[in-house]
mmCIF file of C-alpha atoms in Angstrom:
data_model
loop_
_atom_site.group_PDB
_atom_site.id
_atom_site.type_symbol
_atom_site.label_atom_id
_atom_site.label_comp_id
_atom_site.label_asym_id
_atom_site.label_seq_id
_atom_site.Cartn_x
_atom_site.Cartn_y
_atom_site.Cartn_z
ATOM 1 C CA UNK A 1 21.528 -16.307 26.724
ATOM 2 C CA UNK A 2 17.875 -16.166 25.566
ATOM 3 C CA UNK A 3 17.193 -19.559 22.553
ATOM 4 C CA UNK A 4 14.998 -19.731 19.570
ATOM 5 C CA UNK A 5 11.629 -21.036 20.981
ATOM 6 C CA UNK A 6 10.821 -22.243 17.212
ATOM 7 C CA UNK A 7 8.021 -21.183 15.191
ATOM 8 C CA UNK A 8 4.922 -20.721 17.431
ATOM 9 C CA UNK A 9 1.380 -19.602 16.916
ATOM 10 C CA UNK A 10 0.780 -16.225 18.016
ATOM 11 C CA UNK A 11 -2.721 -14.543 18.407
ATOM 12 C CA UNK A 12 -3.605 -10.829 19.001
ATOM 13 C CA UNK A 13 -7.189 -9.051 20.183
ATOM 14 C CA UNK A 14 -7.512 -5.527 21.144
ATOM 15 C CA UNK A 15 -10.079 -5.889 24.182
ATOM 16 C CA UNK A 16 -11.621 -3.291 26.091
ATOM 17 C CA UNK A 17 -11.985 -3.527 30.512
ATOM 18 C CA UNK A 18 -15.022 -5.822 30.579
ATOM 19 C CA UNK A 19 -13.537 -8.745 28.614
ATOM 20 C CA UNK A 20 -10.484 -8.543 30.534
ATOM 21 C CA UNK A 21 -12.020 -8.973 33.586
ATOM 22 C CA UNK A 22 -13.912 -11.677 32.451
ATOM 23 C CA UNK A 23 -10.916 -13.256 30.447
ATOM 24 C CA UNK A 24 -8.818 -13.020 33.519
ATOM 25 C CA UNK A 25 -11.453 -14.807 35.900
ATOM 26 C CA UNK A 26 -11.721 -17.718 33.852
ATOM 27 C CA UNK A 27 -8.098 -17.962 32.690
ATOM 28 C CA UNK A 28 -6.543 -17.515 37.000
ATOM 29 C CA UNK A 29 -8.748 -20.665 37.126
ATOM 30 C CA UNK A 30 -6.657 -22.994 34.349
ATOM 31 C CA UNK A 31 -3.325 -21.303 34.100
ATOM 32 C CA UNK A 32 -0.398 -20.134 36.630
ATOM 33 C CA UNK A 33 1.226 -16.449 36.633
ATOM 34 C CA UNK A 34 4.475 -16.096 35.277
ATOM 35 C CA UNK A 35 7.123 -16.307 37.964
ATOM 36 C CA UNK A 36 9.159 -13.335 36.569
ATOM 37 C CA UNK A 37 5.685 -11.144 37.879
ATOM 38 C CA UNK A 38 5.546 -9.234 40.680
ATOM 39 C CA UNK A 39 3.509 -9.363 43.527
ATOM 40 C CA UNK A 40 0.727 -7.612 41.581
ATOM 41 C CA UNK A 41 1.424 -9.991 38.463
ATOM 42 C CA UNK A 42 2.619 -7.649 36.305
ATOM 43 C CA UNK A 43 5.877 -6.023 34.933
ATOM 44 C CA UNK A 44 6.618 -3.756 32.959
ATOM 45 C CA UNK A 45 8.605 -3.858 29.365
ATOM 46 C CA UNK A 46 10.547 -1.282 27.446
ATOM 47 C CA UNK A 47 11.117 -2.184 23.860
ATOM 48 C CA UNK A 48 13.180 -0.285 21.220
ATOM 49 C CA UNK A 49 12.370 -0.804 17.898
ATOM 50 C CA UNK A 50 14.868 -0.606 14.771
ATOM 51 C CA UNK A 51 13.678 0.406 11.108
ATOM 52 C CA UNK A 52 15.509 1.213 8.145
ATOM 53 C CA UNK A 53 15.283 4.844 6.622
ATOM 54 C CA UNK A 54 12.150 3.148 3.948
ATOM 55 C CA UNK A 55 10.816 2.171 7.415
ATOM 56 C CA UNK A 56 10.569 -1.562 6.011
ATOM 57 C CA UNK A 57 9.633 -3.395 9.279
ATOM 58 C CA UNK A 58 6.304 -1.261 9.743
ATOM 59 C CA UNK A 59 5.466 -1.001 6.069
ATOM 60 C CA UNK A 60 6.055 -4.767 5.890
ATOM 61 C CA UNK A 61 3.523 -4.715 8.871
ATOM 62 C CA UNK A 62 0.735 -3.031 7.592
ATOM 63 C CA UNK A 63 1.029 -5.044 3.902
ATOM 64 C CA UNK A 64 0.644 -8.228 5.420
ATOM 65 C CA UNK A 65 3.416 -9.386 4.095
ATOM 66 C CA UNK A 66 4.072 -12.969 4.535
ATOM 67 C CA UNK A 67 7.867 -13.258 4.995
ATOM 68 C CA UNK A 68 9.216 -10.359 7.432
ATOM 69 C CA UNK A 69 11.380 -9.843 10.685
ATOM 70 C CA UNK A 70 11.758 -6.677 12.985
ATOM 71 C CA UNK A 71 14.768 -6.596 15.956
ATOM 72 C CA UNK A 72 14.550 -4.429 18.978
ATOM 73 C CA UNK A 73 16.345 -4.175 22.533
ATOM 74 C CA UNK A 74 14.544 -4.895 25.403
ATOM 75 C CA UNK A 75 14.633 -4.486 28.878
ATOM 76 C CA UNK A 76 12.205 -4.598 31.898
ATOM 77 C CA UNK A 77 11.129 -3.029 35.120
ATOM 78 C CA UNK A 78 13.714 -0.014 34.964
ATOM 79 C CA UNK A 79 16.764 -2.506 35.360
ATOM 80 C CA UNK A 80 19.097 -1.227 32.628
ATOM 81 C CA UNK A 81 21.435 -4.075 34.123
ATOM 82 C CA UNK A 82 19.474 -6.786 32.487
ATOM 83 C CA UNK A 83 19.715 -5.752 28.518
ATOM 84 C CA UNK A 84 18.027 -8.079 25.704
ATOM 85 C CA UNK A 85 18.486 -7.513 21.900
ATOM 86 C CA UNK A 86 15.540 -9.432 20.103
ATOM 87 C CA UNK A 87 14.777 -10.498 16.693
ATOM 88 C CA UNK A 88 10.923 -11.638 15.661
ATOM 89 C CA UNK A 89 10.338 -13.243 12.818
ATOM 90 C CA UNK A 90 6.928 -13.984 11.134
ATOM 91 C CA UNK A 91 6.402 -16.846 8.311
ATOM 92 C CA UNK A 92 3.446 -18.035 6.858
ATOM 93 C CA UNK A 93 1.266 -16.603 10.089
ATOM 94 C CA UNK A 94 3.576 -18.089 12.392
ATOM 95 C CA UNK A 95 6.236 -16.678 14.317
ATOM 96 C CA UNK A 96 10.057 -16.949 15.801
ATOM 97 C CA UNK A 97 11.982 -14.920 18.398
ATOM 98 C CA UNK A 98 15.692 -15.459 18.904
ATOM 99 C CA UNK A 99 16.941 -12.935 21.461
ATOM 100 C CA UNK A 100 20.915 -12.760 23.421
ATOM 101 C CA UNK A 101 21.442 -10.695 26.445
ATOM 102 C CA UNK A 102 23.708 -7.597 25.262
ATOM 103 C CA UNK A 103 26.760 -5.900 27.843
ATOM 104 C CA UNK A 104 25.263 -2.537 28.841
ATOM 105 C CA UNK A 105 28.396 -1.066 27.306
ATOM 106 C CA UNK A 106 28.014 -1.876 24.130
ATOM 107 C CA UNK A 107 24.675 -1.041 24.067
ATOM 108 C CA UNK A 108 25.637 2.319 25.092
ATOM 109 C CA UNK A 109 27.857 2.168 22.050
ATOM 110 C CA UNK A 110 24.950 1.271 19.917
ATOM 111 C CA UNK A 111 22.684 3.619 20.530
ATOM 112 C CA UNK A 112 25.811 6.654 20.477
ATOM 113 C CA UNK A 113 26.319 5.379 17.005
ATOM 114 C CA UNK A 114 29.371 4.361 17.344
ATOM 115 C CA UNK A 115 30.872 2.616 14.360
ATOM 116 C CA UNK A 116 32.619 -0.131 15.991
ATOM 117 C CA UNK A 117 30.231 -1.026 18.540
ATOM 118 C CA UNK A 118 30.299 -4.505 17.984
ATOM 119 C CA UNK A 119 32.636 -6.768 20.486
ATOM 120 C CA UNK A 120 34.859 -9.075 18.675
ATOM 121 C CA UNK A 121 33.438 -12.308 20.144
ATOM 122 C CA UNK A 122 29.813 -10.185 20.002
ATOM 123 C CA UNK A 123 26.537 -12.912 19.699
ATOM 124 C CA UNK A 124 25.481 -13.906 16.089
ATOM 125 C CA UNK A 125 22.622 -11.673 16.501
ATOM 126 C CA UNK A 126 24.815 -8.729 17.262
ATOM 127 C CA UNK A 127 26.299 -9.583 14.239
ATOM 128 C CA UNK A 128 23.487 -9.578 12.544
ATOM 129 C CA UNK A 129 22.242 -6.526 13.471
ATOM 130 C CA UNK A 130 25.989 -5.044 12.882
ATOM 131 C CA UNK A 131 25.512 -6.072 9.150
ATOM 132 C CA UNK A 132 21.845 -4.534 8.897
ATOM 133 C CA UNK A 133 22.670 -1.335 10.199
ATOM 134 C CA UNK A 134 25.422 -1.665 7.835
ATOM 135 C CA UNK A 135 23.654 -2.702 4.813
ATOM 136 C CA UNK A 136 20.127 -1.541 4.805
ATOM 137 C CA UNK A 137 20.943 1.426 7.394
ATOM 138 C CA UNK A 138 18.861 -0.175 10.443
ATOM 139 C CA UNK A 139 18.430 2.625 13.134
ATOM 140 C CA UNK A 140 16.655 2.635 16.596
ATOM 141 C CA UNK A 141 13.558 3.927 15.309
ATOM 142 C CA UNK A 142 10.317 3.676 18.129
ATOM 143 C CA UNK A 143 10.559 3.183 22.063
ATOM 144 C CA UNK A 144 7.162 1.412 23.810
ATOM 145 C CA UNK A 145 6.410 0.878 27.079
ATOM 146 C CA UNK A 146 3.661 -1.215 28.797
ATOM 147 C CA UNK A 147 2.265 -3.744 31.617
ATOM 148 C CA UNK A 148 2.036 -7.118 30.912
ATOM 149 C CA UNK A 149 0.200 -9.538 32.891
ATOM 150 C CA UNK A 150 1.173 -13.082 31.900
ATOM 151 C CA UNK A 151 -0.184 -16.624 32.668
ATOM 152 C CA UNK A 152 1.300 -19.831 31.233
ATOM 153 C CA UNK A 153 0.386 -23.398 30.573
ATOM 154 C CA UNK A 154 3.192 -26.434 30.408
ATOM 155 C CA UNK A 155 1.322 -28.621 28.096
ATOM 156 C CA UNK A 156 1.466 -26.760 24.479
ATOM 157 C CA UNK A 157 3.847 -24.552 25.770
ATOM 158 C CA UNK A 158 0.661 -21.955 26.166
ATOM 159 C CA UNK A 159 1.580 -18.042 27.315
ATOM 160 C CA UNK A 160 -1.310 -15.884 27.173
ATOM 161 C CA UNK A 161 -0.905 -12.024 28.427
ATOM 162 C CA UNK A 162 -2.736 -8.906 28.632
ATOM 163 C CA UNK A 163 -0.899 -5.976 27.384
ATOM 164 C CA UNK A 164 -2.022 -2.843 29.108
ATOM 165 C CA UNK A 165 -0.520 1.263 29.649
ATOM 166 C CA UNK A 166 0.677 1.023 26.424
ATOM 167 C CA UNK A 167 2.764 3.893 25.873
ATOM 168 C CA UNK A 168 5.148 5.401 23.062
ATOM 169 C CA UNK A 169 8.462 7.532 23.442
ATOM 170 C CA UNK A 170 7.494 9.387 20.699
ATOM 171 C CA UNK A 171 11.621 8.330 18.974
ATOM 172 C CA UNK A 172 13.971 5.889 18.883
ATOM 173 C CA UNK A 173 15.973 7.377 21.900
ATOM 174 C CA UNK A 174 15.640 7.548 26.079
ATOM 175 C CA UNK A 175 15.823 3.352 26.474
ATOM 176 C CA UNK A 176 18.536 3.663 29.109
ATOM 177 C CA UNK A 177 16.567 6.381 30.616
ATOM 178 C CA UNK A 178 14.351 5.689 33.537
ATOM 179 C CA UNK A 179 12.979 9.490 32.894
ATOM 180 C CA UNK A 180 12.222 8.937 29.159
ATOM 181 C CA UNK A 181 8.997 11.003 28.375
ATOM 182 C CA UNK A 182 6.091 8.661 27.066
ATOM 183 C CA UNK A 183 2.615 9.465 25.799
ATOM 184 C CA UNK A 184 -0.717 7.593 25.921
ATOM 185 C CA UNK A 185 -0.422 5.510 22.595
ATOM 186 C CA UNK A 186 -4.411 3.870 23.215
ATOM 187 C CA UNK A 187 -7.883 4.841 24.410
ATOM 188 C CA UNK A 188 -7.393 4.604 28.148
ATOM 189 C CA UNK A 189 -8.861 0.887 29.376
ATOM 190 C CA UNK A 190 -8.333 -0.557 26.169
ATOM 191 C CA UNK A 191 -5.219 -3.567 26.035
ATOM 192 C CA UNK A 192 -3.762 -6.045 24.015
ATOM 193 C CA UNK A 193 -4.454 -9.957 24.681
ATOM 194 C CA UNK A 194 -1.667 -11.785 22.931
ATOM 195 C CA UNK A 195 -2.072 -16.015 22.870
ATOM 196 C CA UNK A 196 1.185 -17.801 21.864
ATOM 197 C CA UNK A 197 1.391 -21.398 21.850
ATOM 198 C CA UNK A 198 3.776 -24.585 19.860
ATOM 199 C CA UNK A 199 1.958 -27.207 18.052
ATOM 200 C CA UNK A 200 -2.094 -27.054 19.969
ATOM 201 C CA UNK A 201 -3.516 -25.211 22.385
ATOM 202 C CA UNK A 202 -5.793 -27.122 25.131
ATOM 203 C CA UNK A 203 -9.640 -27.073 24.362
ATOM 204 C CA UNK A 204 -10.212 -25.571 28.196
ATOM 205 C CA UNK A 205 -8.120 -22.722 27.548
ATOM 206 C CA UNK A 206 -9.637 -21.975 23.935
ATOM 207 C CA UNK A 207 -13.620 -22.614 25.364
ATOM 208 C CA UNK A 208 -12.120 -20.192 28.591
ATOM 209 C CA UNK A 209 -11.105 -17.163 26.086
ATOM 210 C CA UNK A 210 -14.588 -17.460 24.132
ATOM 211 C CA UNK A 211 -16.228 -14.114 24.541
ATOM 212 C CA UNK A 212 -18.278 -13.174 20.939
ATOM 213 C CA UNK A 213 -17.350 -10.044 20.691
ATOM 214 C CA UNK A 214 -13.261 -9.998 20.671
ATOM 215 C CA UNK A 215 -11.960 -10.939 16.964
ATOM 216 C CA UNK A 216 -8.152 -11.326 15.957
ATOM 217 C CA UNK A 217 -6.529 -8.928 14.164
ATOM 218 C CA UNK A 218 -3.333 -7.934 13.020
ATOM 219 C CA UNK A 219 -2.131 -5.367 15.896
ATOM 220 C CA UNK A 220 1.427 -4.231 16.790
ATOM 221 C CA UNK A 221 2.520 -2.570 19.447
ATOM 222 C CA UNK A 222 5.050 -1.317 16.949
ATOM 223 C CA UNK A 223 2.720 0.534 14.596
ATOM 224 C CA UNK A 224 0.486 1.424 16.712
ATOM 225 C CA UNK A 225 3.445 3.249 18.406
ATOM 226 C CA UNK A 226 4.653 5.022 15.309
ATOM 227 C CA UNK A 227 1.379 6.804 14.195
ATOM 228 C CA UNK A 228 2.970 9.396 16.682
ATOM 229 C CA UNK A 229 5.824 10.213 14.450
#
């Protein structure tokens, strides 16, 4: 079972090839890969995104507005064994993730549309999505694929990846499907640095990610994903 990190800062630049290789120089000198890499440092992520019929989540997004949540399922490097459902939360610019590992068969059943997909002793966050698909009709909505590279840092509980490949399904179906069509959803080269981190992050690491030309914005994979549909 995945646990509620708690609220944590989390930072997003678009960056084009040059700054990552720079970025990545300096930070392979301070910080260790993720163990859950591969030999090449990188896996790869599947995410399917749920939005209401109003499309709330994204319009929520691109308002800025300061109270909001999105859930998605998640799963990684083709293995359809290991299924994740996820729900992100964002409050006053900072954010929380609570996820649960979900059975493949009832995930099967959720995405059929079955109406009693939910197990009897199902996760409070199944739940939770049970009464949101209920209530505000909350429907797999967006699949996105992409490469993450990932480095982490004990003290401040520091993760900083580069999101690269980033790639849309084009609709909210295929995540079981290893053959699911995707299409280009960026400029080729261009990524996604993401910096997450609890209470501080260490001076070293913020000096190493100091290039003057890379500002923070307010990207998501999510949106950028749905300008598709």
């Amino acid at each position: 079972m995945q646990k509620a990190q708690g609220f944590r800062h989390e930072l997003k630049y678009g960056i084009d090839p040059f700054s990552y290789l720079v970025l990545r120089q300096r930070l392979s000198a301070v910080m260790r890969r993720d163990s859950h890499a591969g030999t090449d440092g990188r896996y790869q992520i599947v995410s399917l995104y749920f939005d209401n019929c109003c499309d709330k989540a994204l319009r929520e997004k691109q308002d800025g507005i300061n109270r909001r949540e999105k859930f998605r399922l998640r799963r990684y490097n083709d293995d359809c064994s290991a299924l994740f459902l996820e729900k992100k939360q964002k409050v006053n610019g900072l954010c929380l993730k609570t996820g649960c590992r979900i059975p493949q068969d009832v995930c099967i059943r959720l995405l059929s549309g079955e109406p009693d997909w939910l197990p009897p002793d199902g996760h409070p966050l199944l739940q939770e999505l049970d009464f949101q698909m209920k209530s505000q009709l909350l429907r797999p909505k967006t699949l996105v694929r992409y490469l993450r590279e990932p480095y982490v840092y004990e003290a401040g509980n520091v993760r900083i990846t580069f999101d690269m490949a980033l790639q849309s399904g084009l609709a909210g179906i295929g995540f079981l499907d290893p053959k699911a069509v995707f299409v280009p959803a960026i400029e080729p080269g261009r990524m996604v640095l993401e910096v997450k981190y609890d209470a501080f992050l260490p001076s070293f690491i913020a000096d190493a990610l100091q290039i003057g030309h890379i500002r923070t914005g307010a990207l998501s994979k999510y949106a950028v994903c749905r300008k598709f549909e």
